[in-house]
mmCIF file of N, CA and C in Angstrom:
data_model
loop_
_atom_site.group_PDB
_atom_site.id
_atom_site.type_symbol
_atom_site.label_atom_id
_atom_site.label_comp_id
_atom_site.label_asym_id
_atom_site.label_seq_id
_atom_site.Cartn_x
_atom_site.Cartn_y
_atom_site.Cartn_z
ATOM 1 N N UNK C 1 77.410 152.005 134.364
ATOM 2 C CA UNK C 1 77.646 153.687 132.909
ATOM 3 C C UNK C 1 79.341 153.567 133.319
ATOM 4 N N UNK C 2 79.688 154.407 132.442
ATOM 5 C CA UNK C 2 81.257 154.158 132.128
ATOM 6 C C UNK C 2 81.511 155.405 132.922
ATOM 7 N N UNK C 3 83.043 155.635 133.841
ATOM 8 C CA UNK C 3 83.492 156.857 134.246
ATOM 9 C C UNK C 3 83.838 157.673 133.194
ATOM 10 N N UNK C 4 83.457 158.626 133.722
ATOM 11 C CA UNK C 4 83.413 160.315 132.602
ATOM 12 C C UNK C 4 85.392 160.300 132.547
ATOM 13 N N UNK C 5 85.496 160.982 131.669
ATOM 14 C CA UNK C 5 87.058 160.607 131.496
ATOM 15 C C UNK C 5 87.717 161.210 132.613
ATOM 16 N N UNK C 6 87.404 162.226 133.121
ATOM 17 C CA UNK C 6 87.714 163.001 134.084
ATOM 18 C C UNK C 6 88.082 162.748 135.250
ATOM 19 N N UNK C 7 87.087 162.014 135.519
ATOM 20 C CA UNK C 7 87.694 161.075 137.138
ATOM 21 C C UNK C 7 87.987 159.526 136.633
ATOM 22 N N UNK C 8 88.097 158.820 135.702
ATOM 23 C CA UNK C 8 87.735 157.902 135.146
ATOM 24 C C UNK C 8 89.331 157.247 136.793
ATOM 25 N N UNK C 9 90.196 157.538 136.156
ATOM 26 C CA UNK C 9 91.309 156.507 137.607
ATOM 27 C C UNK C 9 90.838 156.872 138.749
ATOM 28 N N UNK C 10 90.668 157.877 139.241
ATOM 29 C CA UNK C 10 90.160 158.686 140.138
ATOM 30 C C UNK C 10 88.868 157.475 141.445
ATOM 31 N N UNK C 11 88.604 157.334 140.517
ATOM 32 C CA UNK C 11 86.865 156.440 140.934
ATOM 33 C C UNK C 11 87.651 155.259 140.966
ATOM 34 N N UNK C 12 88.443 155.152 139.797
ATOM 35 C CA UNK C 12 88.801 153.172 139.528
ATOM 36 C C UNK C 12 89.394 152.522 140.442
ATOM 37 N N UNK C 13 90.243 153.605 141.042
ATOM 38 C CA UNK C 13 91.330 153.657 142.485
ATOM 39 C C UNK C 13 90.426 153.298 143.619
ATOM 40 N N UNK C 14 90.133 154.210 143.834
ATOM 41 C CA UNK C 14 89.201 154.161 145.261
ATOM 42 C C UNK C 14 88.224 153.264 145.022
ATOM 43 N N UNK C 15 88.019 152.074 143.951
ATOM 44 C CA UNK C 15 86.730 151.677 144.032
ATOM 45 C C UNK C 15 87.913 150.022 144.313
ATOM 46 N N UNK C 16 88.982 149.554 143.219
ATOM 47 C CA UNK C 16 89.959 148.643 143.613
ATOM 48 C C UNK C 16 90.983 148.803 145.388
ATOM 49 N N UNK C 17 90.676 149.760 145.664
ATOM 50 C CA UNK C 17 91.481 149.834 147.375
ATOM 51 C C UNK C 17 90.014 149.935 147.736
ATOM 52 N N UNK C 18 89.491 149.450 147.638
ATOM 53 C CA UNK C 18 87.842 148.974 148.470
ATOM 54 C C UNK C 18 87.869 147.433 148.251
ATOM 55 N N UNK C 19 88.231 147.335 147.058
ATOM 56 C CA UNK C 19 88.227 145.764 146.966
ATOM 57 C C UNK C 19 89.262 144.468 147.801
ATOM 58 N N UNK C 20 90.337 145.538 147.696
ATOM 59 C CA UNK C 20 91.700 144.921 148.255
ATOM 60 C C UNK C 20 91.441 145.481 150.080
ATOM 61 N N UNK C 21 90.727 146.431 150.539
ATOM 62 C CA UNK C 21 90.346 146.481 151.704
ATOM 63 C C UNK C 21 89.164 144.775 152.518
ATOM 64 N N UNK C 22 88.413 144.514 151.474
ATOM 65 C CA UNK C 22 87.622 143.646 151.842
ATOM 66 C C UNK C 22 88.288 142.171 151.872
ATOM 67 N N UNK C 23 89.014 142.435 150.892
ATOM 68 C CA UNK C 23 89.845 140.667 150.745
ATOM 69 C C UNK C 23 90.881 140.937 152.221
ATOM 70 N N UNK C 24 91.461 142.267 152.778
ATOM 71 C CA UNK C 24 92.703 142.443 153.384
ATOM 72 C C UNK C 24 91.541 142.000 154.895
ATOM 73 N N UNK C 25 90.113 142.579 155.086
ATOM 74 C CA UNK C 25 89.583 142.027 156.326
ATOM 75 C C UNK C 25 88.708 140.911 156.464
ATOM 76 N N UNK C 26 88.870 140.107 155.447
ATOM 77 C CA UNK C 26 88.693 138.383 154.896
ATOM 78 C C UNK C 26 87.369 138.485 155.030
ATOM 79 N N UNK C 27 86.709 139.937 154.260
ATOM 80 C CA UNK C 27 84.739 140.342 154.102
ATOM 81 C C UNK C 27 84.792 139.757 152.490
ATOM 82 N N UNK C 28 85.129 138.319 152.363
ATOM 83 C CA UNK C 28 84.978 136.911 151.409
ATOM 84 C C UNK C 28 84.516 135.947 151.378
ATOM 85 N N UNK C 29 83.598 135.826 152.523
ATOM 86 C CA UNK C 29 83.695 134.007 152.861
ATOM 87 C C UNK C 29 82.494 134.232 152.396
ATOM 88 N N UNK C 30 81.477 135.228 151.439
ATOM 89 C CA UNK C 30 79.838 134.325 151.081
ATOM 90 C C UNK C 30 79.914 135.074 149.831
ATOM 91 N N UNK C 31 80.521 135.390 148.813
ATOM 92 C CA UNK C 31 80.880 135.634 147.716
ATOM 93 C C UNK C 31 79.858 134.780 146.718
ATOM 94 N N UNK C 32 78.957 135.511 145.967
ATOM 95 C CA UNK C 32 78.416 134.948 144.721
ATOM 96 C C UNK C 32 79.276 133.866 143.603
ATOM 97 N N UNK C 33 78.339 133.093 142.653
ATOM 98 C CA UNK C 33 79.835 133.097 141.712
ATOM 99 C C UNK C 33 80.168 133.876 141.066
ATOM 100 N N UNK C 34 78.676 135.093 140.512
ATOM 101 C CA UNK C 34 79.176 135.894 139.853
ATOM 102 C C UNK C 34 80.608 136.896 140.476
ATOM 103 N N UNK C 35 80.729 136.510 141.813
ATOM 104 C CA UNK C 35 81.865 137.722 142.393
ATOM 105 C C UNK C 35 83.102 137.017 142.369
ATOM 106 N N UNK C 36 82.659 135.897 142.589
ATOM 107 C CA UNK C 36 83.923 134.970 142.538
ATOM 108 C C UNK C 36 84.618 135.294 141.063
ATOM 109 N N UNK C 37 83.684 135.136 140.061
ATOM 110 C CA UNK C 37 84.992 135.588 139.033
ATOM 111 C C UNK C 37 84.777 136.684 138.576
ATOM 112 N N UNK C 38 84.659 137.942 139.169
ATOM 113 C CA UNK C 38 84.706 139.140 139.005
ATOM 114 C C UNK C 38 86.258 138.989 139.843
ATOM 115 N N UNK C 39 86.161 138.241 141.161
ATOM 116 C CA UNK C 39 87.430 138.334 142.024
ATOM 117 C C UNK C 39 88.872 137.662 141.100
ATOM 118 N N UNK C 40 88.423 136.904 140.475
ATOM 119 C CA UNK C 40 89.091 136.164 139.283
ATOM 120 C C UNK C 40 89.719 137.362 138.422
ATOM 121 N N UNK C 41 88.931 137.917 138.084
ATOM 122 C CA UNK C 41 88.996 139.110 136.635
ATOM 123 C C UNK C 41 90.129 140.532 136.842
ATOM 124 N N UNK C 42 89.400 140.659 137.805
ATOM 125 C CA UNK C 42 90.172 141.116 139.111
ATOM 126 C C UNK C 42 92.238 141.546 139.702
ATOM 127 N N UNK C 43 92.123 139.795 139.315
ATOM 128 C CA UNK C 43 93.624 139.296 139.806
ATOM 129 C C UNK C 43 93.985 139.282 138.052
ATOM 130 N N UNK C 44 93.457 139.161 137.357
ATOM 131 C CA UNK C 44 93.890 138.909 135.866
ATOM 132 C C UNK C 44 94.782 140.375 135.554
ATOM 133 N N UNK C 45 93.705 141.638 135.952
ATOM 134 C CA UNK C 45 93.663 142.926 136.022
ATOM 135 C C UNK C 45 94.871 143.448 136.444
ATOM 136 N N UNK C 46 95.166 143.335 137.576
ATOM 137 C CA UNK C 46 95.976 143.407 137.996
ATOM 138 C C UNK C 46 97.182 142.684 137.873
ATOM 139 N N UNK C 47 97.398 141.735 137.417
ATOM 140 C CA UNK C 47 99.093 141.056 136.313
ATOM 141 C C UNK C 47 99.076 142.044 135.513
ATOM 142 N N UNK C 48 97.717 142.264 134.568
ATOM 143 C CA UNK C 48 97.893 142.953 133.760
ATOM 144 C C UNK C 48 98.388 145.097 133.465
ATOM 145 N N UNK C 49 98.136 145.551 134.814
ATOM 146 C CA UNK C 49 98.757 146.507 134.974
ATOM 147 C C UNK C 49 99.950 146.510 134.966
ATOM 148 N N UNK C 50 100.562 145.505 136.062
ATOM 149 C CA UNK C 50 102.187 145.837 136.265
ATOM 150 C C UNK C 50 102.699 145.480 134.961
ATOM 151 N N UNK C 51 102.516 144.447 134.252
ATOM 152 C CA UNK C 51 102.985 144.361 132.469
ATOM 153 C C UNK C 51 103.184 145.691 132.124
ATOM 154 N N UNK C 52 102.144 146.435 132.062
ATOM 155 C CA UNK C 52 101.886 147.656 131.734
ATOM 156 C C UNK C 52 103.082 148.779 132.767
ATOM 157 N N UNK C 53 103.593 148.901 133.734
ATOM 158 C CA UNK C 53 104.133 149.448 134.445
ATOM 159 C C UNK C 53 105.304 150.263 133.832
ATOM 160 N N UNK C 54 106.064 150.625 132.803
ATOM 161 C CA UNK C 54 106.735 151.798 132.464
ATOM 162 C C UNK C 54 105.418 152.571 131.577
ATOM 163 N N UNK C 55 104.870 152.176 131.446
ATOM 164 C CA UNK C 55 104.014 152.692 129.952
ATOM 165 C C UNK C 55 102.971 153.819 130.979
ATOM 166 N N UNK C 56 102.807 153.000 131.914
ATOM 167 C CA UNK C 56 102.535 153.968 133.785
ATOM 168 C C UNK C 56 102.952 155.080 133.725
ATOM 169 N N UNK C 57 104.692 154.631 134.454
ATOM 170 C CA UNK C 57 105.281 155.379 134.818
ATOM 171 C C UNK C 57 105.611 157.006 133.777
ATOM 172 N N UNK C 58 105.578 156.155 132.515
ATOM 173 C CA UNK C 58 105.542 157.273 131.833
ATOM 174 C C UNK C 58 104.604 158.466 131.199
ATOM 175 N N UNK C 59 103.329 157.828 131.666
ATOM 176 C CA UNK C 59 101.918 158.661 131.933
ATOM 177 C C UNK C 59 102.221 159.532 132.534
ATOM 178 N N UNK C 60 102.410 159.279 133.953
ATOM 179 C CA UNK C 60 102.839 160.028 135.303
ATOM 180 C C UNK C 60 103.896 160.770 135.375
ATOM 181 N N UNK C 61 105.113 160.514 135.030
ATOM 182 C CA UNK C 61 106.438 161.750 134.910
ATOM 183 C C UNK C 61 105.913 162.597 134.166
ATOM 184 N N UNK C 62 105.389 162.274 132.483
ATOM 185 C CA UNK C 62 105.187 163.757 131.721
ATOM 186 C C UNK C 62 104.007 164.406 132.345
ATOM 187 N N UNK C 63 102.869 163.947 133.203
ATOM 188 C CA UNK C 63 101.777 164.887 133.559
ATOM 189 C C UNK C 63 101.970 165.351 134.873
ATOM 190 N N UNK C 64 103.656 165.073 135.475
ATOM 191 C CA UNK C 64 104.058 165.826 136.869
ATOM 192 C C UNK C 64 105.244 166.746 136.311
ATOM 193 N N UNK C 65 104.974 166.983 134.882
ATOM 194 C CA UNK C 65 105.769 167.506 134.002
ATOM 195 C C UNK C 65 105.363 168.791 133.899
ATOM 196 N N UNK C 66 104.027 168.831 133.835
ATOM 197 C CA UNK C 66 102.837 170.011 133.190
ATOM 198 C C UNK C 66 103.359 171.317 134.575
#
């Protein structure tokens, strides 16, 4: 089920932090093939997020001025 638009980023960032905590805590030894593919996609999305850094910063700045 997709996130509601009013909490999309909040929910996603919490889930991303949970994933990063698992990597940091080395809780990644028994991943299924499905989870390994998801981890690969997670990394690819991270690279795309970095590519959108300027746009994201502009959105943040615009919304902080409200």
